[in-house]
PDB file of C-alpha atoms in Angstrom:
ATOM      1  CA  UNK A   1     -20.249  17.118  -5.752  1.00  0.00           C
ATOM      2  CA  UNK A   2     -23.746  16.636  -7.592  1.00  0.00           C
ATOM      3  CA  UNK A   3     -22.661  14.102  -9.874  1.00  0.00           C
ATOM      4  CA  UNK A   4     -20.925  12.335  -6.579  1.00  0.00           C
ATOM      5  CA  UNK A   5     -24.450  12.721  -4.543  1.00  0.00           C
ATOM      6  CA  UNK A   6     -26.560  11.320  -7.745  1.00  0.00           C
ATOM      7  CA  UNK A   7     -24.017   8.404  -8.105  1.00  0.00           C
ATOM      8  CA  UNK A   8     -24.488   7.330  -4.415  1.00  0.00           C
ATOM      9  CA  UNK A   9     -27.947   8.435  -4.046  1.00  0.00           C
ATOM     10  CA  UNK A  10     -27.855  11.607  -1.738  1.00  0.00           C
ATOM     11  CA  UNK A  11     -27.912  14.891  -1.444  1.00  0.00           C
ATOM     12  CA  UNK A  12     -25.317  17.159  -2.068  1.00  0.00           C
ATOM     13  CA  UNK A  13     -25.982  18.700   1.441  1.00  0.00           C
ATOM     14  CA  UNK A  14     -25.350  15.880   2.898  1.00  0.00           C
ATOM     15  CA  UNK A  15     -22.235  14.871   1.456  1.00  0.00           C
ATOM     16  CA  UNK A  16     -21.373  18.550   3.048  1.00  0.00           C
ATOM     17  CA  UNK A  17     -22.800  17.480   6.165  1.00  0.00           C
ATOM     18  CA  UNK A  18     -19.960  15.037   5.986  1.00  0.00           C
ATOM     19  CA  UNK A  19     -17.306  16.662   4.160  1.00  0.00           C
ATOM     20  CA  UNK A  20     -16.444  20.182   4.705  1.00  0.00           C
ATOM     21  CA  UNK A  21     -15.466  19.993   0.870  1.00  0.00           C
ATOM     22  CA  UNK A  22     -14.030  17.873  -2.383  1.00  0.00           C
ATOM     23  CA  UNK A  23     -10.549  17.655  -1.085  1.00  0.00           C
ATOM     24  CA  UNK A  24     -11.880  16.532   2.636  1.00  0.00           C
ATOM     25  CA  UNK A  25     -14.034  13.897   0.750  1.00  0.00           C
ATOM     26  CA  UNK A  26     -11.084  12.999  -1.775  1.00  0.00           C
ATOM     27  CA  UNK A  27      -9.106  12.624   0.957  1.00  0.00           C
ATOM     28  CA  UNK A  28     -11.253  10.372   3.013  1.00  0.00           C
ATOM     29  CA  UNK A  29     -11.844   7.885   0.151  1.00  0.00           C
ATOM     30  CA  UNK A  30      -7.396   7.831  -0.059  1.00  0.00           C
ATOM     31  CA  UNK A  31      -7.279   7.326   3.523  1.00  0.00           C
ATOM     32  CA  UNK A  32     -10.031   4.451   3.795  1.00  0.00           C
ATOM     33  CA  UNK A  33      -7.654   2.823   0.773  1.00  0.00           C
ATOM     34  CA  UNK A  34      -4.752   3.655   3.077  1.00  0.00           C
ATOM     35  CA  UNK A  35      -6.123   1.759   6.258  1.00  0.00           C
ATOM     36  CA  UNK A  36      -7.392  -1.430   3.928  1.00  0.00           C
ATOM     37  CA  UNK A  37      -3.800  -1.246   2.906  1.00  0.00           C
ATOM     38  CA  UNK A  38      -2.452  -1.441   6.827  1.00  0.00           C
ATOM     39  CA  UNK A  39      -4.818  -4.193   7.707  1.00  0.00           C
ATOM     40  CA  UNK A  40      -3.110  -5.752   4.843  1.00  0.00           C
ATOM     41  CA  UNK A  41       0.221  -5.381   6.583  1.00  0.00           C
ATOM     42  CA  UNK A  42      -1.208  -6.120  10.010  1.00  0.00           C
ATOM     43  CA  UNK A  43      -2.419  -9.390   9.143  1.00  0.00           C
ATOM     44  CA  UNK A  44       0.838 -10.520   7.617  1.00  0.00           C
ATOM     45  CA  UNK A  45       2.814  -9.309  10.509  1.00  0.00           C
ATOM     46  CA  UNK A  46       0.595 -11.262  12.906  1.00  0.00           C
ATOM     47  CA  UNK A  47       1.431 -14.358  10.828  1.00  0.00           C
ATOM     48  CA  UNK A  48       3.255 -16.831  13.301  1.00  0.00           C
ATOM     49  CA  UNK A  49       6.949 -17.887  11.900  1.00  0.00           C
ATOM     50  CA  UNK A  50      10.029 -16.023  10.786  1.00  0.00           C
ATOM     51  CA  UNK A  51      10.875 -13.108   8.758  1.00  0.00           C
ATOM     52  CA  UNK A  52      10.228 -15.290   5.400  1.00  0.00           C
ATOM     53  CA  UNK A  53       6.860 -16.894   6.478  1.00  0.00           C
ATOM     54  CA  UNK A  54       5.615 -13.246   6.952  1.00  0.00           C
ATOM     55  CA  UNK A  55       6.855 -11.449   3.865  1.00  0.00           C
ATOM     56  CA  UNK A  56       5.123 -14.930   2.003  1.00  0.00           C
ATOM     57  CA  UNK A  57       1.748 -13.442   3.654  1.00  0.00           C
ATOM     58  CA  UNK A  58       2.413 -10.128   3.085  1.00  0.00           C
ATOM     59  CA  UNK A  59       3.143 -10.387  -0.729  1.00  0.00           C
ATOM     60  CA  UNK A  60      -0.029 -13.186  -0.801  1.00  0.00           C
ATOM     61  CA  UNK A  61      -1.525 -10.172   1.081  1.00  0.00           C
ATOM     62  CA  UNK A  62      -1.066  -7.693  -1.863  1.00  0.00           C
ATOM     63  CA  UNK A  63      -1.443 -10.469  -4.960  1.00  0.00           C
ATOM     64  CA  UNK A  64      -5.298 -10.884  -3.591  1.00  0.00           C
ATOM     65  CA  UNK A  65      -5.756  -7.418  -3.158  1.00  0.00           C
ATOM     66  CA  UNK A  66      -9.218  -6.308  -4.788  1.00  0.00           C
ATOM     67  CA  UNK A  67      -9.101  -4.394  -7.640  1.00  0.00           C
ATOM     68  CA  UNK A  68     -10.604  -1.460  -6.607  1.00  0.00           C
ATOM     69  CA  UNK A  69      -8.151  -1.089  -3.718  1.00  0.00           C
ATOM     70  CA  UNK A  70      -5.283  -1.309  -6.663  1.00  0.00           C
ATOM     71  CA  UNK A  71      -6.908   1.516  -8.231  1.00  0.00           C
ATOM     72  CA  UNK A  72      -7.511   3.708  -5.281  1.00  0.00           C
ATOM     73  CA  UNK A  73      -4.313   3.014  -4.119  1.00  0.00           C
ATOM     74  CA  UNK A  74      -2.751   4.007  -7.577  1.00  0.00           C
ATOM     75  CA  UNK A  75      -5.176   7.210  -7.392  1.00  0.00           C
ATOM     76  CA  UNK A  76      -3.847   8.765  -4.232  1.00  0.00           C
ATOM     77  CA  UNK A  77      -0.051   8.097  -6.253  1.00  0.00           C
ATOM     78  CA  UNK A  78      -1.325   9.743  -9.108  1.00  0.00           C
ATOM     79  CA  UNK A  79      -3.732  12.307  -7.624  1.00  0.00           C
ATOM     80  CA  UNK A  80      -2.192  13.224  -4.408  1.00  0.00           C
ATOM     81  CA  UNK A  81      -0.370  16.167  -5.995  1.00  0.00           C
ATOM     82  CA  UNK A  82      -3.390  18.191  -6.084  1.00  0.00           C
ATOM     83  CA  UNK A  83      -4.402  18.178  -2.230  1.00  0.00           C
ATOM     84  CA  UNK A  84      -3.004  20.881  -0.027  1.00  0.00           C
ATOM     85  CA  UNK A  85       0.086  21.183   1.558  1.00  0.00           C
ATOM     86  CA  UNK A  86      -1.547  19.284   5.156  1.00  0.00           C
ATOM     87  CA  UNK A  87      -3.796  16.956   3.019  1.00  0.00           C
ATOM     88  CA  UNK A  88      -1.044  15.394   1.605  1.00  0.00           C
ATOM     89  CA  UNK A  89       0.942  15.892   4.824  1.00  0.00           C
ATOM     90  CA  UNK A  90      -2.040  13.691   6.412  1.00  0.00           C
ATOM     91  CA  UNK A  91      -2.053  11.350   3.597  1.00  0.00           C
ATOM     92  CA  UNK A  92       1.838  10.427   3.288  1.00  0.00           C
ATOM     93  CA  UNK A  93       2.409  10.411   7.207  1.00  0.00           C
ATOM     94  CA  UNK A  94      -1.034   7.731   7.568  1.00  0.00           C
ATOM     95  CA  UNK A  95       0.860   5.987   4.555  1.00  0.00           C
ATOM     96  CA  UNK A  96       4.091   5.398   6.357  1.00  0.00           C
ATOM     97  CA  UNK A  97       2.380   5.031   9.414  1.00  0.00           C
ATOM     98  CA  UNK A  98       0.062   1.966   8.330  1.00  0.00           C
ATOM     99  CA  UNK A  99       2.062   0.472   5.070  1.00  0.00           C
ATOM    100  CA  UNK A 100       5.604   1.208   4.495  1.00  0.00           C
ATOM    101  CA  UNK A 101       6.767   1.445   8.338  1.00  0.00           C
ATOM    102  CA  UNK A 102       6.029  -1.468   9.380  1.00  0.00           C
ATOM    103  CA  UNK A 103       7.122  -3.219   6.306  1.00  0.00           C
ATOM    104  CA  UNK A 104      10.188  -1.030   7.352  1.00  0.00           C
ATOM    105  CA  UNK A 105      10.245  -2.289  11.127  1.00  0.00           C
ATOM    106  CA  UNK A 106      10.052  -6.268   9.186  1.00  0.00           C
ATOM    107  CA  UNK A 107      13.175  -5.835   7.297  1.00  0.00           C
ATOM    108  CA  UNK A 108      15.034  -4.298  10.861  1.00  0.00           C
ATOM    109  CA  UNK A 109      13.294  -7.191  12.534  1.00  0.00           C
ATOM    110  CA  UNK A 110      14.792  -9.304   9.805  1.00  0.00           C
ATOM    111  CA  UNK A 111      18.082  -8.283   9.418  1.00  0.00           C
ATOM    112  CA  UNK A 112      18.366  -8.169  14.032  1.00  0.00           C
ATOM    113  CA  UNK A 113      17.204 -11.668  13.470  1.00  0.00           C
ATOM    114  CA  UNK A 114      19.760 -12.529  10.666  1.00  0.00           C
ATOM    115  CA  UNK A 115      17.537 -13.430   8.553  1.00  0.00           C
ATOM    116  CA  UNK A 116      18.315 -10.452   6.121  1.00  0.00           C
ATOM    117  CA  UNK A 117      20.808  -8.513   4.748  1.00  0.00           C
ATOM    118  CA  UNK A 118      22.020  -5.768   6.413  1.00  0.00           C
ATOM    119  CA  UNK A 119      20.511  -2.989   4.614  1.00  0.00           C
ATOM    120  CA  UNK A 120      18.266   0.361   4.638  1.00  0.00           C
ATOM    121  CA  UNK A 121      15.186  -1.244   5.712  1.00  0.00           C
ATOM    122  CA  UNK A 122      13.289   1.410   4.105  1.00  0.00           C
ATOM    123  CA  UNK A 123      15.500   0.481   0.978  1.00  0.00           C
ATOM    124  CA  UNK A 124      14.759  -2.917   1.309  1.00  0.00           C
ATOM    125  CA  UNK A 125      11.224  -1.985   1.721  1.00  0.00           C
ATOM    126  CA  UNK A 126      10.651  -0.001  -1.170  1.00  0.00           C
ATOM    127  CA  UNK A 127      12.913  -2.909  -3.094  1.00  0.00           C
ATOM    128  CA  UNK A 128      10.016  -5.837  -1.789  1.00  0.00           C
ATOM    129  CA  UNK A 129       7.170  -3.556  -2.688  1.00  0.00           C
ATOM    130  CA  UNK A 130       8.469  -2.846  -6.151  1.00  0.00           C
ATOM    131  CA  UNK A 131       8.912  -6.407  -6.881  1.00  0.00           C
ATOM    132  CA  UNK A 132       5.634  -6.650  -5.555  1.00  0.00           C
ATOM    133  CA  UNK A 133       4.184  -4.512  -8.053  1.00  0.00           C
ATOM    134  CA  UNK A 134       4.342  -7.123 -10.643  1.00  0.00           C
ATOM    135  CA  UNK A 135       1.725  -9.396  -8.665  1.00  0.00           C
ATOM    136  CA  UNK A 136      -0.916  -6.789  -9.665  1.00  0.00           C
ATOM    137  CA  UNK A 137      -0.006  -6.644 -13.270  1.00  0.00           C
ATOM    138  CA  UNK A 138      -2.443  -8.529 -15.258  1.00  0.00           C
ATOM    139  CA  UNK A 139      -0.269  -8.696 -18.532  1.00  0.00           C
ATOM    140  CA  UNK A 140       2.700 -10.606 -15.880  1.00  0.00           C
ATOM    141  CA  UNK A 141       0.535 -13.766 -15.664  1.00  0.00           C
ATOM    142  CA  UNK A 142       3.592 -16.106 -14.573  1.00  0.00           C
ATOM    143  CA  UNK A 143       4.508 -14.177 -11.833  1.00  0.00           C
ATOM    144  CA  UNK A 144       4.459 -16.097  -8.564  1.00  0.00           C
ATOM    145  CA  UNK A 145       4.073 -15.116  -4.493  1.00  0.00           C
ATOM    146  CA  UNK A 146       7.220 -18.090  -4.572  1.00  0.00           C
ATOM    147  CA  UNK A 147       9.196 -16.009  -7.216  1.00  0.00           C
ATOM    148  CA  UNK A 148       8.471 -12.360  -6.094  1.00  0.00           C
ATOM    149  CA  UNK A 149      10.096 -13.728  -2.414  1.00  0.00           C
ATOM    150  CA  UNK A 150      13.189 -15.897  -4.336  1.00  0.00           C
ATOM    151  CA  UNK A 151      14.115 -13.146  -6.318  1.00  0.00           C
ATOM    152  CA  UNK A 152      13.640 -10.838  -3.249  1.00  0.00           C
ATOM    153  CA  UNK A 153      15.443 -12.976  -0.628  1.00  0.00           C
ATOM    154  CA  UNK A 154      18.434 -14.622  -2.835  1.00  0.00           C
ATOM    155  CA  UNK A 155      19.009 -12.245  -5.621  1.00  0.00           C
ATOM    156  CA  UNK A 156      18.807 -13.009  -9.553  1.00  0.00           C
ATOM    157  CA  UNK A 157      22.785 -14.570  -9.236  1.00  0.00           C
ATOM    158  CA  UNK A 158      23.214 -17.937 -10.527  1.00  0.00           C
ATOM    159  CA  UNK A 159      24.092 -19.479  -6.902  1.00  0.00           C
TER     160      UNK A 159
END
């Protein structure tokens, strides 16, 4: 907590002032990444057209999202093994809360609309946000918003 308070110019009291202690303030920094994350979803839900038009802005959403949000949002992957029991209780539900459920609730909205295969939307979820995950990769420079969606809505088959 010293080094923390040095590297943002406080005291250490008052970080406690804040933070009851390193997993509170750990947790905090995951769940601000967490809510940038939902605005992300948020704004491409709000986009006006069909199910397509707002998975385009959702994986344009995620291609421009900042570095540091990549890495925080990698770090509570990575890290989130070593809060408690109800921090990462807190942490998963505000995840499926803010990100994955209502990328969920687009695929059901999708698939009422016919616009998608009928399918477990949290399958179909997980299935977008792993393509997704190439957008972020530096070393898969070709990789398009226009491709991540083709491959996602019509499959790798030769049509």
């Amino acid at each position: 907590m010293r080094e923390v308070a040095a590297a943002v110019g406080v005291s250490k009291a008052a970080i406690y002032h804040h933070y009851a202690d390193k997993e509170e303030l750990f947790l905090a920094l995951l769940l601000a990444a967490v809510a940038r994350a939902g605005g992300l979803v948020e704004r491409a839900l709000a986009t006006n057209g069909d199910t397509e038009a707002k998975l385009r802005a959702l994986l344009k959403g995620i291609a421009s999202h900042r570095s540091d949000q990549r890495v925080a949002m990698r770090l509570a992957e990575q890290e989130a093994v070593h809060l408690s029991e109800a921090g990462r209780t807190r942490l998963f539900g505000e995840y499926r809360a803010r990100f994955t459920g209502p990328i969920e609730a687009l695929m059901a909205e999708g698939q009422a609309a016919g616009e998608l295969r009928r399918a477990d939307p949290r399958w179909q979820a997980t299935a977008l946000l792993t393509l997704a995950q190439s957008l972020l990769d530096p070393r898969e420079r070709g990789v398009t918003v226009a491709a991540v969606l083709e491959l996602f809505l019509h499959g790798a088959a030769v049509s």
